[in-house]
Short mmCIF file of C-alpha atoms and ligand atoms in Angstrom, two decimals:
data_model
loop_
_atom_site.label_atom_id
_atom_site.label_comp_id
_atom_site.label_asym_id
_atom_site.label_seq_id
_atom_site.Cartn_x
_atom_site.Cartn_y
_atom_site.Cartn_z
CA MET A 1 -44.47 85.71 -42.63
CA TYR A 2 -42.43 87.13 -39.80
CA THR A 3 -42.68 90.90 -39.58
CA GLU A 4 -39.53 92.63 -38.42
CA LEU A 5 -40.11 95.90 -36.55
CA ILE A 6 -37.08 98.19 -36.49
CA ASP A 7 -37.04 101.12 -34.08
CA LEU A 8 -34.95 103.70 -35.99
CA THR A 9 -35.27 106.10 -33.06
CA THR A 10 -33.18 104.01 -30.64
CA ILE A 11 -30.77 101.89 -32.67
CA SER A 12 -27.08 102.72 -33.25
CA GLU A 13 -25.79 104.26 -36.47
CA GLU A 14 -24.34 100.92 -37.51
CA GLU A 15 -27.63 99.04 -36.88
CA ARG A 16 -29.44 101.71 -38.84
CA GLU A 17 -27.08 101.19 -41.81
CA GLN A 18 -27.73 97.47 -41.71
CA ALA A 19 -31.48 97.90 -41.46
CA MET A 20 -31.59 100.36 -44.36
CA ASP A 21 -29.51 97.93 -46.43
CA ARG A 22 -31.89 95.13 -45.72
CA ALA A 23 -34.92 97.37 -46.54
CA GLY A 24 -33.32 98.21 -49.88
CA GLU A 25 -32.74 94.54 -50.62
CA ILE A 26 -36.36 93.69 -49.93
CA ILE A 27 -37.52 96.42 -52.23
CA ARG A 28 -35.18 95.46 -55.08
CA ALA A 29 -36.34 91.85 -54.69
CA GLY A 30 -39.98 93.06 -55.19
CA GLY A 31 -41.05 92.95 -51.55
CA LEU A 32 -42.75 95.39 -49.20
CA VAL A 33 -41.41 97.71 -46.48
CA ALA A 34 -43.51 100.06 -44.36
CA PHE A 35 -41.84 103.38 -43.55
CA PRO A 36 -42.62 106.69 -41.82
CA THR A 37 -43.32 109.88 -43.77
CA GLU A 38 -44.20 113.34 -42.41
CA THR A 39 -47.94 112.69 -43.21
CA VAL A 40 -48.74 109.02 -42.46
CA TYR A 41 -46.84 105.70 -42.63
CA GLY A 42 -46.47 104.34 -46.17
CA LEU A 43 -46.37 100.78 -47.46
CA GLY A 44 -43.54 100.86 -50.02
CA ALA A 45 -42.66 98.74 -53.05
CA ASP A 46 -40.67 99.18 -56.31
CA GLY A 47 -43.15 101.31 -58.24
CA MET A 48 -41.78 100.22 -61.63
CA ASN A 49 -42.08 96.53 -60.87
CA PRO A 50 -45.69 95.40 -61.59
CA ASP A 51 -45.45 92.31 -59.39
CA ALA A 52 -44.20 94.42 -56.45
CA SER A 53 -47.07 96.91 -56.66
CA ALA A 54 -49.55 94.06 -57.06
CA ARG A 55 -48.27 92.79 -53.63
CA ILE A 56 -49.34 96.11 -52.11
CA TYR A 57 -52.93 95.61 -53.20
CA GLU A 58 -52.85 92.12 -51.79
CA ALA A 59 -51.36 93.15 -48.40
CA LYS A 60 -53.85 96.01 -48.01
CA GLY A 61 -56.90 94.28 -49.42
CA ARG A 62 -57.18 97.31 -51.72
CA PRO A 63 -59.29 97.49 -54.90
CA SER A 64 -56.86 97.38 -57.84
CA ASP A 65 -58.40 100.32 -59.71
CA ASN A 66 -57.16 102.63 -56.95
CA PRO A 67 -53.75 103.98 -58.04
CA LEU A 68 -50.64 104.46 -55.95
CA ILE A 69 -48.47 107.56 -55.25
CA MET A 70 -44.88 107.35 -56.54
CA HIS A 71 -42.38 108.60 -53.93
CA ILE A 72 -39.12 110.20 -55.03
CA VAL A 73 -36.16 111.93 -53.36
CA ASP A 74 -34.83 113.96 -56.35
CA THR A 75 -36.72 116.16 -58.86
CA ALA A 76 -34.68 114.49 -61.67
CA GLN A 77 -36.76 111.33 -61.04
CA VAL A 78 -39.92 113.19 -62.19
CA GLU A 79 -38.95 112.78 -65.81
CA GLU A 80 -38.58 109.03 -65.43
CA ILE A 81 -42.33 108.76 -64.83
CA ALA A 82 -44.05 111.97 -66.04
CA ALA A 83 -44.45 112.69 -69.70
CA GLU A 84 -44.73 116.48 -69.22
CA VAL A 85 -44.28 119.10 -66.50
CA SER A 86 -46.16 122.36 -67.07
CA PRO A 87 -44.61 125.63 -65.77
CA ASP A 88 -47.26 125.79 -63.02
CA ALA A 89 -46.57 122.23 -61.99
CA GLY A 90 -42.88 123.09 -61.79
CA LYS A 91 -43.65 126.11 -59.60
CA ILE A 92 -45.72 124.05 -57.23
CA MET A 93 -43.16 121.30 -56.93
CA ASP A 94 -40.47 123.87 -56.24
CA ALA A 95 -42.50 125.61 -53.57
CA PHE A 96 -43.81 122.56 -51.64
CA TRP A 97 -41.26 119.75 -52.20
CA PRO A 98 -39.99 118.03 -50.23
CA GLY A 99 -43.25 118.09 -48.29
CA PRO A 100 -46.88 116.91 -47.86
CA LEU A 101 -47.94 117.50 -51.51
CA THR A 102 -48.73 115.03 -54.31
CA VAL A 103 -48.96 116.23 -57.92
CA ILE A 104 -50.84 114.50 -60.70
CA LEU A 105 -49.12 114.65 -64.08
CA PRO A 106 -49.45 112.85 -67.43
CA ARG A 107 -47.59 109.62 -67.09
CA LYS A 108 -44.86 107.96 -69.13
CA ARG A 109 -45.84 104.66 -70.55
CA THR A 110 -43.03 102.89 -68.71
CA VAL A 111 -45.01 103.26 -65.42
CA PRO A 112 -46.79 99.92 -64.90
CA SER A 113 -50.60 100.07 -65.05
CA THR A 114 -50.74 98.12 -61.74
CA THR A 115 -49.22 101.27 -60.18
CA THR A 116 -51.46 103.80 -61.90
CA GLY A 117 -54.62 101.80 -61.75
CA GLY A 118 -54.86 101.95 -65.53
CA LEU A 119 -55.07 105.80 -65.59
CA ASP A 120 -52.92 107.84 -68.09
CA THR A 121 -51.70 110.05 -65.27
CA VAL A 122 -49.26 109.44 -62.42
CA ALA A 123 -49.27 110.73 -58.79
CA ILE A 124 -45.83 111.87 -57.55
CA ARG A 125 -44.70 113.03 -54.13
CA MET A 126 -41.30 113.91 -52.64
CA PRO A 127 -41.59 113.39 -48.84
CA SER A 128 -39.52 115.46 -46.40
CA HIS A 129 -39.24 112.91 -43.58
CA PRO A 130 -35.48 112.07 -43.17
CA ASP A 131 -36.13 108.32 -42.73
CA ALA A 132 -38.40 108.21 -45.78
CA ARG A 133 -35.76 110.01 -47.88
CA ASP A 134 -32.99 107.74 -46.60
CA PHE A 135 -35.12 104.61 -47.33
CA ILE A 136 -36.10 105.75 -50.85
CA ARG A 137 -32.62 106.88 -51.81
CA ARG A 138 -30.89 103.76 -50.58
CA SER A 139 -33.42 101.42 -52.25
CA GLY A 140 -32.34 102.98 -55.60
CA ARG A 141 -35.98 102.81 -56.75
CA ILE A 142 -39.05 105.05 -57.10
CA ILE A 143 -41.26 103.81 -54.22
CA ALA A 144 -44.95 103.27 -54.83
CA ALA A 145 -46.68 103.66 -51.48
CA PRO A 146 -50.18 103.96 -50.18
CA SER A 147 -50.91 104.55 -46.52
CA ALA A 148 -49.84 101.38 -44.64
CA ASN A 149 -53.29 100.47 -43.20
CA ILE A 150 -55.61 97.67 -44.10
CA SER A 151 -58.03 99.12 -46.69
CA GLY A 152 -60.91 100.83 -44.87
CA ARG A 153 -59.03 101.51 -41.61
CA PRO A 154 -57.60 104.88 -40.59
CA SER A 155 -54.16 105.65 -41.96
CA PRO A 156 -51.35 104.74 -39.52
CA THR A 157 -49.63 107.62 -37.71
CA ARG A 158 -47.31 105.45 -35.68
CA ALA A 159 -45.48 102.18 -36.31
CA GLY A 160 -47.74 100.36 -33.78
CA HIS A 161 -50.75 101.08 -36.05
CA VAL A 162 -48.92 99.57 -38.98
CA TYR A 163 -48.01 96.52 -36.89
CA GLU A 164 -51.65 96.07 -35.87
CA ASP A 165 -52.73 95.99 -39.56
CA MET A 166 -49.73 94.45 -41.34
CA LYS A 167 -48.32 91.91 -38.90
CA GLY A 168 -47.69 88.65 -40.78
CA ARG A 169 -48.37 90.34 -44.12
CA ILE A 170 -45.10 92.16 -44.79
CA PRO A 171 -41.45 91.44 -43.84
CA MET A 172 -40.37 94.83 -42.42
CA ILE A 173 -41.61 97.96 -40.70
CA LEU A 174 -39.33 100.94 -40.16
CA ASP A 175 -40.39 102.76 -36.94
CA GLY A 176 -39.48 106.42 -37.03
CA GLY A 177 -41.77 107.40 -34.18
CA PRO A 178 -45.13 109.20 -34.38
CA VAL A 179 -45.54 111.22 -37.65
CA GLY A 180 -45.69 115.07 -37.57
CA ILE A 181 -48.67 115.94 -39.73
CA GLY A 182 -51.05 112.95 -39.29
CA ILE A 183 -53.24 113.28 -42.38
CA GLU A 184 -52.37 112.33 -45.96
CA SER A 185 -50.78 114.67 -48.45
CA THR A 186 -52.71 117.29 -50.37
CA ILE A 187 -53.26 115.86 -53.91
CA VAL A 188 -53.28 118.45 -56.66
CA ASP A 189 -54.13 117.58 -60.26
CA MET A 190 -51.89 119.59 -62.67
CA THR A 191 -53.25 118.11 -65.93
CA GLY A 192 -56.08 120.63 -66.35
CA ASP A 193 -55.92 124.39 -67.18
CA HIS A 194 -55.68 125.21 -63.47
CA PRO A 195 -54.66 123.20 -60.36
CA THR A 196 -57.50 121.14 -58.79
CA ILE A 197 -57.20 119.74 -55.28
CA LEU A 198 -58.42 116.14 -55.38
CA ARG A 199 -57.74 115.53 -51.64
CA PRO A 200 -57.33 118.35 -49.14
CA GLY A 201 -54.34 118.22 -46.83
CA TYR A 202 -51.80 120.26 -44.90
CA ILE A 203 -51.03 122.42 -47.96
CA SER A 204 -54.17 124.53 -48.39
CA LEU A 205 -56.18 125.79 -51.37
CA GLU A 206 -55.08 129.32 -50.43
CA GLU A 207 -51.37 128.41 -50.63
CA ILE A 208 -51.84 126.82 -54.05
CA THR A 209 -54.02 129.69 -55.33
CA ASP A 210 -51.33 132.20 -54.20
CA LEU A 211 -48.82 130.41 -56.40
CA ALA A 212 -50.89 129.57 -59.46
CA GLY A 213 -53.31 132.43 -59.52
CA GLU A 214 -56.29 130.17 -59.80
CA ALA A 215 -57.13 126.83 -58.21
CA GLU A 216 -60.17 124.88 -56.96
CA ILE A 217 -61.16 121.90 -54.88
CA ASP A 218 -62.68 119.06 -56.93
CA PRO A 219 -66.42 119.92 -56.66
CA ALA A 220 -67.22 116.19 -56.15
CA ILE A 221 -65.52 116.26 -52.67
CA ALA A 222 -65.81 119.89 -51.65
CA GLY A 223 -69.27 119.80 -49.97
CA ARG A 224 -70.43 118.76 -46.56
CA THR A 225 -72.49 116.00 -48.18
CA PRO A 226 -71.34 113.65 -50.98
CA ALA A 227 -72.04 115.21 -54.36
CA LYS A 228 -74.66 112.90 -55.99
CA ASP A 229 -73.96 113.45 -59.69
CA LEU A 230 -70.19 113.99 -59.62
CA VAL A 231 -67.48 111.35 -59.54
CA ALA A 232 -64.33 112.14 -57.48
CA LYS A 233 -61.30 112.51 -59.66
CA ALA A 234 -59.05 110.67 -57.25
CA PRO A 235 -60.36 107.09 -57.44
CA GLY A 236 -59.55 106.60 -53.71
CA MET A 237 -61.90 109.38 -52.64
CA LYS A 238 -64.91 107.56 -53.90
CA TYR A 239 -64.46 104.64 -51.52
CA ARG A 240 -66.18 104.76 -48.22
CA HIS A 241 -63.10 105.36 -46.12
CA TYR A 242 -62.69 104.45 -42.52
CA ALA A 243 -65.96 103.89 -40.76
CA PRO A 244 -65.75 102.98 -37.10
CA LYS A 245 -67.73 99.90 -35.92
CA GLY A 246 -69.85 102.22 -33.83
CA GLN A 247 -72.01 104.96 -35.31
CA MET A 248 -70.10 108.22 -35.40
CA ILE A 249 -71.98 111.50 -35.42
CA LEU A 250 -70.47 115.01 -35.83
CA VAL A 251 -71.94 117.90 -33.85
CA GLU A 252 -71.29 121.39 -35.10
CA GLY A 253 -72.06 124.91 -33.93
CA GLU A 254 -70.97 127.27 -31.15
CA THR A 255 -68.75 125.29 -28.76
CA SER A 256 -70.83 125.60 -25.60
CA GLN A 257 -73.99 124.46 -27.47
CA VAL A 258 -72.05 121.56 -29.02
CA VAL A 259 -70.87 120.41 -25.58
CA ARG A 260 -74.40 120.65 -24.20
CA LYS A 261 -75.80 118.66 -27.16
CA ILE A 262 -73.17 115.95 -26.93
CA ASN A 263 -73.81 115.52 -23.21
CA GLU A 264 -77.52 115.35 -23.79
CA LEU A 265 -77.16 112.69 -26.49
CA THR A 266 -74.65 110.78 -24.41
CA ALA A 267 -76.98 110.63 -21.42
CA LEU A 268 -79.83 109.47 -23.68
CA ARG A 269 -77.78 106.60 -25.20
CA GLN A 270 -76.30 105.54 -21.89
CA ALA A 271 -79.79 105.34 -20.43
CA GLU A 272 -80.61 102.97 -23.32
CA GLY A 273 -77.62 100.83 -22.30
CA PHE A 274 -75.24 101.74 -25.07
CA THR A 275 -71.49 102.37 -24.81
CA VAL A 276 -70.64 105.94 -25.87
CA GLY A 277 -67.36 107.55 -26.85
CA ILE A 278 -66.75 111.30 -27.15
CA ILE A 279 -64.22 113.11 -29.28
CA GLY A 280 -63.54 116.48 -27.64
CA THR A 281 -60.66 118.90 -27.41
CA GLU A 282 -58.17 120.13 -24.76
CA GLU A 283 -60.55 123.08 -24.23
CA THR A 284 -63.65 120.97 -23.57
CA LEU A 285 -62.46 117.64 -22.16
CA SER A 286 -63.31 118.55 -18.53
CA LEU A 287 -66.89 119.35 -19.58
CA TYR A 288 -67.65 115.67 -20.53
CA PRO A 289 -68.19 112.60 -18.35
CA GLU A 290 -64.82 111.24 -17.29
CA GLY A 291 -63.47 108.09 -18.89
CA ILE A 292 -65.45 108.09 -22.19
CA ALA A 293 -64.19 111.38 -23.75
CA LYS A 294 -60.82 111.76 -25.51
CA SER A 295 -59.14 114.94 -26.57
CA VAL A 296 -58.20 115.05 -30.30
CA GLY A 297 -56.06 118.16 -29.79
CA SER A 298 -56.43 121.92 -29.20
CA ARG A 299 -58.59 124.31 -31.21
CA GLU A 300 -55.88 126.87 -30.64
CA GLN A 301 -53.51 124.63 -32.57
CA PRO A 302 -55.49 122.80 -35.27
CA GLN A 303 -52.33 120.98 -36.44
CA THR A 304 -52.58 118.97 -33.19
CA ILE A 305 -56.08 117.85 -34.22
CA ALA A 306 -54.76 116.62 -37.55
CA ALA A 307 -51.86 114.89 -35.87
CA ASN A 308 -54.05 112.98 -33.36
CA LEU A 309 -57.20 112.30 -35.42
CA TYR A 310 -56.47 108.83 -36.73
CA ARG A 311 -55.08 107.56 -33.46
CA VAL A 312 -58.20 108.72 -31.58
CA LEU A 313 -60.44 107.05 -34.24
CA ARG A 314 -58.52 103.81 -33.73
CA GLU A 315 -58.88 104.18 -29.94
CA MET A 316 -62.67 104.73 -30.26
CA ASP A 317 -62.90 101.53 -32.15
CA ALA A 318 -60.82 99.68 -29.57
CA SER A 319 -63.09 101.01 -26.76
CA GLY A 320 -66.01 99.25 -28.32
CA ALA A 321 -68.23 102.39 -28.49
CA ASP A 322 -71.65 101.86 -30.07
CA TYR A 323 -72.00 105.61 -30.54
CA ILE A 324 -69.25 108.16 -31.04
CA TYR A 325 -70.10 111.81 -30.70
CA ALA A 326 -67.44 114.24 -32.06
CA GLU A 327 -66.95 117.96 -32.06
CA SER A 328 -66.35 119.36 -35.57
CA PHE A 329 -63.75 121.75 -36.96
CA PHE A 330 -65.28 123.30 -40.10
CA ASP A 331 -64.03 126.80 -39.40
CA GLU A 332 -60.55 126.06 -37.99
CA LYS A 333 -57.41 126.34 -40.00
CA LEU A 334 -56.90 122.92 -41.73
CA GLY A 335 -60.72 122.59 -41.44
CA ASP A 336 -61.03 121.34 -45.08
CA ALA A 337 -58.52 118.62 -44.52
CA ILE A 338 -59.67 117.54 -41.07
CA MET A 339 -63.42 117.60 -41.85
CA ASN A 340 -62.91 115.67 -45.11
CA ARG A 341 -61.67 112.76 -43.02
CA MET A 342 -64.16 113.19 -40.16
CA LEU A 343 -67.19 113.43 -42.48
CA LYS A 344 -66.19 110.19 -44.13
CA ALA A 345 -65.65 108.45 -40.79
CA ALA A 346 -69.13 109.65 -39.72
CA GLY A 347 -70.80 108.67 -42.96
CA TYR A 348 -71.63 112.41 -43.36
CA ARG A 349 -73.90 112.38 -40.28
CA VAL A 350 -73.80 115.95 -38.85
CA ILE A 351 -76.10 117.49 -36.16
CA SER A 352 -76.12 121.20 -36.32
CA CYS A 353 -76.68 123.36 -33.15
CA ARG A 354 -76.82 126.58 -35.13
CA ARG A 355 -80.12 128.31 -35.41
O1 LIG B 1 -49.50 111.38 -47.58
C1 LIG B 1 -49.70 110.49 -48.46
O2 LIG B 1 -50.05 110.84 -49.59
C2 LIG B 1 -49.50 109.02 -48.06
C3 LIG B 1 -48.02 108.77 -47.78
C4 LIG B 1 -47.69 107.35 -47.56
O3 LIG B 1 -47.22 109.36 -48.78
N1 LIG B 1 -49.96 108.19 -49.13
C5 LIG B 1 -51.31 108.02 -49.36
O4 LIG B 1 -51.58 107.08 -50.37
O5 LIG B 1 -52.19 108.59 -48.80
P1 LIG B 1 -53.01 106.40 -50.58
O6 LIG B 1 -52.72 105.34 -51.57
O7 LIG B 1 -53.61 106.04 -49.25
O8 LIG B 1 -53.86 107.50 -51.26
C6 LIG B 1 -53.50 107.87 -52.60
C7 LIG B 1 -54.64 108.61 -53.20
C8 LIG B 1 -55.85 107.76 -53.55
O9 LIG B 1 -57.07 108.48 -53.26
C9 LIG B 1 -55.67 107.57 -55.08
O10 LIG B 1 -56.92 107.33 -55.67
C10 LIG B 1 -55.13 108.89 -55.47
O11 LIG B 1 -54.20 109.17 -54.41
N2 LIG B 1 -54.35 108.82 -56.76
C11 LIG B 1 -53.22 108.12 -57.02
N3 LIG B 1 -52.88 108.25 -58.32
C12 LIG B 1 -53.79 109.09 -58.89
C13 LIG B 1 -53.95 109.58 -60.21
N4 LIG B 1 -53.16 109.30 -61.20
N5 LIG B 1 -55.04 110.41 -60.44
C14 LIG B 1 -55.88 110.70 -59.38
N6 LIG B 1 -55.78 110.24 -58.18
C15 LIG B 1 -54.71 109.45 -57.88
MG1 LIG B 2 -54.88 105.52 -47.83
#
């Protein structure tokens, strides 16, 4: 299959109209279109068409019990797919939509089980990215969309990442440039007696607690090690997510000690003949051997770390590193969201320099 890559950032208004028309046609015919959102790129299909959502699983190589998020542009669309919206759920949607937040609500039976993975709930998100909104609105459909990566790879934060993974598998990619946030939406389950965060993201526990009075993070995913006796409520969180080909190890503690430890380990592995990659920050990059370290962002601005993380993980893989030593960000703002991804990528291997 030929994959058309359309650069929305450079084409004329008229070419954009034509491209959006074609994207809508593909969706209404049951096909797939990748599109930018403010979090990560999505792989969209008509969420109410079971054959279309089945194509998503096929293109991604994704297990079919892992449900998809339904993307809307208008709050009126919620009642097409949700059986019930509690007052708290309404408040949360009002406060954070459009934006990087997904709510879990009881589903209507009209939502195909291929989309919901057989669950009796549905995940709904209203993105804020103008290209995403334009695409969804003009398709005239509710768009089921997972992140547009091959299952097991980091989510795509630019169209080039989508192209790497989806070339030949889908007919169209809309390129809206690099995304702003860079990690997937906060997922909050609104079907219990208080909101439960099933996947941490840009919208924090504090922000949700402020609104609802009480909220928690799913205990199965809250810790620094996988909870042994608990099953994550979001089916996708139980899968071993992105693991680089090399062994990734997080180092935590006071920054100067972390840098020393990473340099020590690097020298050791290099002496053994291994290729090493280092994930550092703007503040520490000059303290590591040149050429093998990459900056993931600035500790002063943790949102830059979220924005660059998946790109840097892809680059580490491309560099062929056997060992990847990474600084960690447990205490920074967005720490829950960033470390949730980094811990998974590292298979929960953490070396602590605290004593
Ligand atoms: O930011 C995002 O949310 C991106 C963009 C494209 O919108 N989408 C995304 O989708 O990250 P995906 O498929 O990669 O992750 C969806 C997660 C999975 O962990 C899935 O198990 C969970 O949402 N999920 C979907 N429906 C659910 C439901 N009814 N109950 C619990 N978890 C659900
Ligand atoms: Mg994903």
